[in-house]
GROMACS .gro file of C-alpha atoms in nm:
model
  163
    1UNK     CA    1   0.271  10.875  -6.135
    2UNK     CA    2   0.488  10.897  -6.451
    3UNK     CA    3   0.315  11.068  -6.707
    4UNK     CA    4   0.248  10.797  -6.985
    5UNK     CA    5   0.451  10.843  -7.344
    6UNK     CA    6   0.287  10.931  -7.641
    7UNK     CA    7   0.415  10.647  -7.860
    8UNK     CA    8   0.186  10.324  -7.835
    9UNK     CA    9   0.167   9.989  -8.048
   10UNK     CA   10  -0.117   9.808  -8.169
   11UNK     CA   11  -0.075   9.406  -8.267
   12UNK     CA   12  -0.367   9.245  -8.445
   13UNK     CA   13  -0.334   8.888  -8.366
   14UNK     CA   14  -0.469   8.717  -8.693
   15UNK     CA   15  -0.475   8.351  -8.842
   16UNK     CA   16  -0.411   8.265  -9.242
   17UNK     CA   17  -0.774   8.278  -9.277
   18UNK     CA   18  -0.828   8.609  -9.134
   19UNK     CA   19  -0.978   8.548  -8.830
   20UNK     CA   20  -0.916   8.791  -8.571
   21UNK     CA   21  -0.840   8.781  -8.184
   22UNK     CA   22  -1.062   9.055  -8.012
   23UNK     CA   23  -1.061   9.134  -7.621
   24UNK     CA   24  -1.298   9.284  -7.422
   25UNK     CA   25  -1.192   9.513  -7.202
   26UNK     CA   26  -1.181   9.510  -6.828
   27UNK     CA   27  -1.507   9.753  -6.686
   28UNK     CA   28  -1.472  10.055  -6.500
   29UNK     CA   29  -1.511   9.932  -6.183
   30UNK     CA   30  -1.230   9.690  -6.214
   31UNK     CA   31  -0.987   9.977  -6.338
   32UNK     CA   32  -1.114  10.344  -6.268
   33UNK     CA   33  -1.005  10.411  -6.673
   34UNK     CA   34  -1.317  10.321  -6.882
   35UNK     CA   35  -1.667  10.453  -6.927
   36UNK     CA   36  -1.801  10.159  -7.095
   37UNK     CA   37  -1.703   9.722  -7.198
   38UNK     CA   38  -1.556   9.761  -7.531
   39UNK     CA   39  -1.390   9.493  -7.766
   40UNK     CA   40  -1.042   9.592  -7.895
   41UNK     CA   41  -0.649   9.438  -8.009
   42UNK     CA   42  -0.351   9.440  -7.820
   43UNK     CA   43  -0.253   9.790  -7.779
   44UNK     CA   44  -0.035  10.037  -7.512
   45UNK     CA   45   0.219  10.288  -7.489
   46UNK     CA   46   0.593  10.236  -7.465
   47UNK     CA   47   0.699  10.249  -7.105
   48UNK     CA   48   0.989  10.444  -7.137
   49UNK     CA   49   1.139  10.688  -7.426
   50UNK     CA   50   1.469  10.422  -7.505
   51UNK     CA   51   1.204  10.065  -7.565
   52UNK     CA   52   1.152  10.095  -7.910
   53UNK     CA   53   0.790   9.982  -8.084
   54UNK     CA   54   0.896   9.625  -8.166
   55UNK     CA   55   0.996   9.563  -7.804
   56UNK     CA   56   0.709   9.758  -7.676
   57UNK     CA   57   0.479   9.523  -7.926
   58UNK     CA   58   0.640   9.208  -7.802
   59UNK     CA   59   0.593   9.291  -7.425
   60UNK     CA   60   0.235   9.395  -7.480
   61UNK     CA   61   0.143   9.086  -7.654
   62UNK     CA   62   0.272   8.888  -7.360
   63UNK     CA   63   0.119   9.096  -7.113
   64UNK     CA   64  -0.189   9.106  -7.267
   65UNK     CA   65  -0.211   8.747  -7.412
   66UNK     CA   66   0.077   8.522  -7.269
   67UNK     CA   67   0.144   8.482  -7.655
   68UNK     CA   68   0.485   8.475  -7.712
   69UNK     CA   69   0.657   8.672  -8.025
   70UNK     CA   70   0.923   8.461  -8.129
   71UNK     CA   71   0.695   8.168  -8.150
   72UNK     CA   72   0.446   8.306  -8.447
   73UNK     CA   73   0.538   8.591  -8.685
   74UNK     CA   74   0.512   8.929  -8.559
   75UNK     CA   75   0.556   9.147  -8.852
   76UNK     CA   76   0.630   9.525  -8.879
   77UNK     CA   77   0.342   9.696  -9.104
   78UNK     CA   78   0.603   9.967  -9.104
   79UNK     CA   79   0.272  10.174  -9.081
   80UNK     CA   80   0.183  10.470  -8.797
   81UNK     CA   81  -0.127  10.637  -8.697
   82UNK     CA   82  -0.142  10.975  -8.540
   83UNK     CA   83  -0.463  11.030  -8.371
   84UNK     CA   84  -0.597  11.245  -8.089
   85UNK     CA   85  -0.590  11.158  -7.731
   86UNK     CA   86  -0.942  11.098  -7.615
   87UNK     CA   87  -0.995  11.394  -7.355
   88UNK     CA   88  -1.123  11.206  -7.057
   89UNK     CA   89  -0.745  10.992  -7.115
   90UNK     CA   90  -0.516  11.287  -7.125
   91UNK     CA   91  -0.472  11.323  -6.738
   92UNK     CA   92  -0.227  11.016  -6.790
   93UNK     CA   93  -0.012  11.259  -7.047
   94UNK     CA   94   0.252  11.548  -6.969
   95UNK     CA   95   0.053  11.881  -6.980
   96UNK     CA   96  -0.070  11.974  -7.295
   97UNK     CA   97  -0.007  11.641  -7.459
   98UNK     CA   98  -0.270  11.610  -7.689
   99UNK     CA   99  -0.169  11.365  -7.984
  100UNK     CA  100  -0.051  11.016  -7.958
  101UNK     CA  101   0.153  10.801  -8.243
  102UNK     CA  102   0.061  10.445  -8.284
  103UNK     CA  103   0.265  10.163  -8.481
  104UNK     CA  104   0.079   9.895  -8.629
  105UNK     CA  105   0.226   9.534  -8.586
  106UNK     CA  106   0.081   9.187  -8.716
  107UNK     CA  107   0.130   8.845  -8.541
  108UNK     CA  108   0.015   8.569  -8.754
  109UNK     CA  109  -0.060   8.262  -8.540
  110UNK     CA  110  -0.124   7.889  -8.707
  111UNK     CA  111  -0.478   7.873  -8.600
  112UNK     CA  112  -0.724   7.953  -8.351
  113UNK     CA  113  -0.641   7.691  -8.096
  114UNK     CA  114  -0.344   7.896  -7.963
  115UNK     CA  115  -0.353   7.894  -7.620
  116UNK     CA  116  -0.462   8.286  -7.472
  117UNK     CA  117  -0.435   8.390  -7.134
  118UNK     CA  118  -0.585   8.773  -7.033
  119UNK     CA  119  -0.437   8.980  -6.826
  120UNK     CA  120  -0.732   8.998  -6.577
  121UNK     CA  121  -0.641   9.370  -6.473
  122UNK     CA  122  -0.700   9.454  -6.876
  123UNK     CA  123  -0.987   9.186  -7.060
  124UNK     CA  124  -1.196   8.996  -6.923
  125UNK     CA  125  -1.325   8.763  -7.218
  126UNK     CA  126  -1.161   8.742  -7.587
  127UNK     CA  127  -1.292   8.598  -7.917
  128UNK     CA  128  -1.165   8.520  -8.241
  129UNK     CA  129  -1.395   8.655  -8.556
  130UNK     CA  130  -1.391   8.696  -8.917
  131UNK     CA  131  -1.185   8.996  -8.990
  132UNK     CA  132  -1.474   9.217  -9.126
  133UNK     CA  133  -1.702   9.102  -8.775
  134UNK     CA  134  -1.390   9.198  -8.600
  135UNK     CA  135  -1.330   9.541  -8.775
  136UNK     CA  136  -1.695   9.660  -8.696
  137UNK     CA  137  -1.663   9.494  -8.349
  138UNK     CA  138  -1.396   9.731  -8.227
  139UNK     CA  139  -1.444  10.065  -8.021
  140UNK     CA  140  -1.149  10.209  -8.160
  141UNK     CA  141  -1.182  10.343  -8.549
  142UNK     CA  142  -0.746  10.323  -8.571
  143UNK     CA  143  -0.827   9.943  -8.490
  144UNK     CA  144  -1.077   9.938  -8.751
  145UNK     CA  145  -0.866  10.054  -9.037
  146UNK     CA  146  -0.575   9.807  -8.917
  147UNK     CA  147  -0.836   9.468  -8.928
  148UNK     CA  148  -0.954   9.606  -9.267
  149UNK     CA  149  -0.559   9.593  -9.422
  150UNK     CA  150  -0.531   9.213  -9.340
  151UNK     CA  151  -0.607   9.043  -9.669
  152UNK     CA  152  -0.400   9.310  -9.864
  153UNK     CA  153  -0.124   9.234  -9.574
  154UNK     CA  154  -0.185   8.852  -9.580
  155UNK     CA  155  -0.128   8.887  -9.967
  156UNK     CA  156   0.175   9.071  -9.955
  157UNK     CA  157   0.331   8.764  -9.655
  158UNK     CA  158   0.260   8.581  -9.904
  159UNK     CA  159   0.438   8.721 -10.150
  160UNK     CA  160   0.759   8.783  -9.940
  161UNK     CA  161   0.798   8.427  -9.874
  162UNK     CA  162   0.729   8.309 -10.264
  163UNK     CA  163   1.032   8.542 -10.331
   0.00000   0.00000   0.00000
């Protein structure tokens, strides 16, 4: 098996009033990965070193969702995360790859009603939730932080397309 790369995206799939798309992830028994169901965004690694973020974002979000980039607004939060690789999830690293870089990406949808389909492999249920429900929902703290930006990020769309 090819030895996963240490760049990843996250999307947070969000409507204008800040509700949030979480998924619950697919149990243990279904994938041989996880110790434990827990809610989270759109997230994986880059499959190889020339896709760059954005692409790796916009395949994800279909993968994961059937939601289709070009048909909302996937924006760039020109942010990254460095973090460290859980220990029990470095087996799928090179050797001695211990630290993974994330790139945090936004898709703002219409509404709620958009139509989701899971990948059954990866979630088995998703919900939409006020950001702050959503924020203290998720397993992952990098997740966390991103869900908590969203007004401040909302505010600043908003800006962009005043101007």
């Amino acid at each position: 098996m090819t030895p996963k790369i240490p760049i990843s995206v996250l999307v947070i799939v969000y409507t204008p009033d800040l509700q949030v798309l979480m998924m619950k992830r697919t149990q243990k028994a279904h994938t041989g990965d996880f110790e434990k169901d827990f809610w989270q965004c759109i997230t994986g690694s880059l499959d190889t070193p020339n896709e760059s973020p954005r692409d790796a974002a916009v395949r994800e979000l279909f993968e994961e969702t059937g939601l289709i980039a070009s048909e909302h607004e996937l924006q760039d939060w020109q942010h990254t995360s460095e973090y460290e690789i859980f220990p029990q999830w470095r087996h799928r690293y090179a050797s001695g790859v211990t630290q993974n870089t994330e790139h945090w990406f936004g898709l703002l949808v219409p509404n709620t009603s958009v139509q989701i389909t899971l990948a059954p492999l990866e979630h088995t249920h998703h919900q939409w939730l006020p950001y702050r429900q959503a924020a203290d929902l998720c397993f992952s703290w990098n997740n966390a932080d991103a869900i908590r930006t969203l007004p401040e990020r909302l505010t600043m769309t908003t800006k962009d397309k005043e101007s």
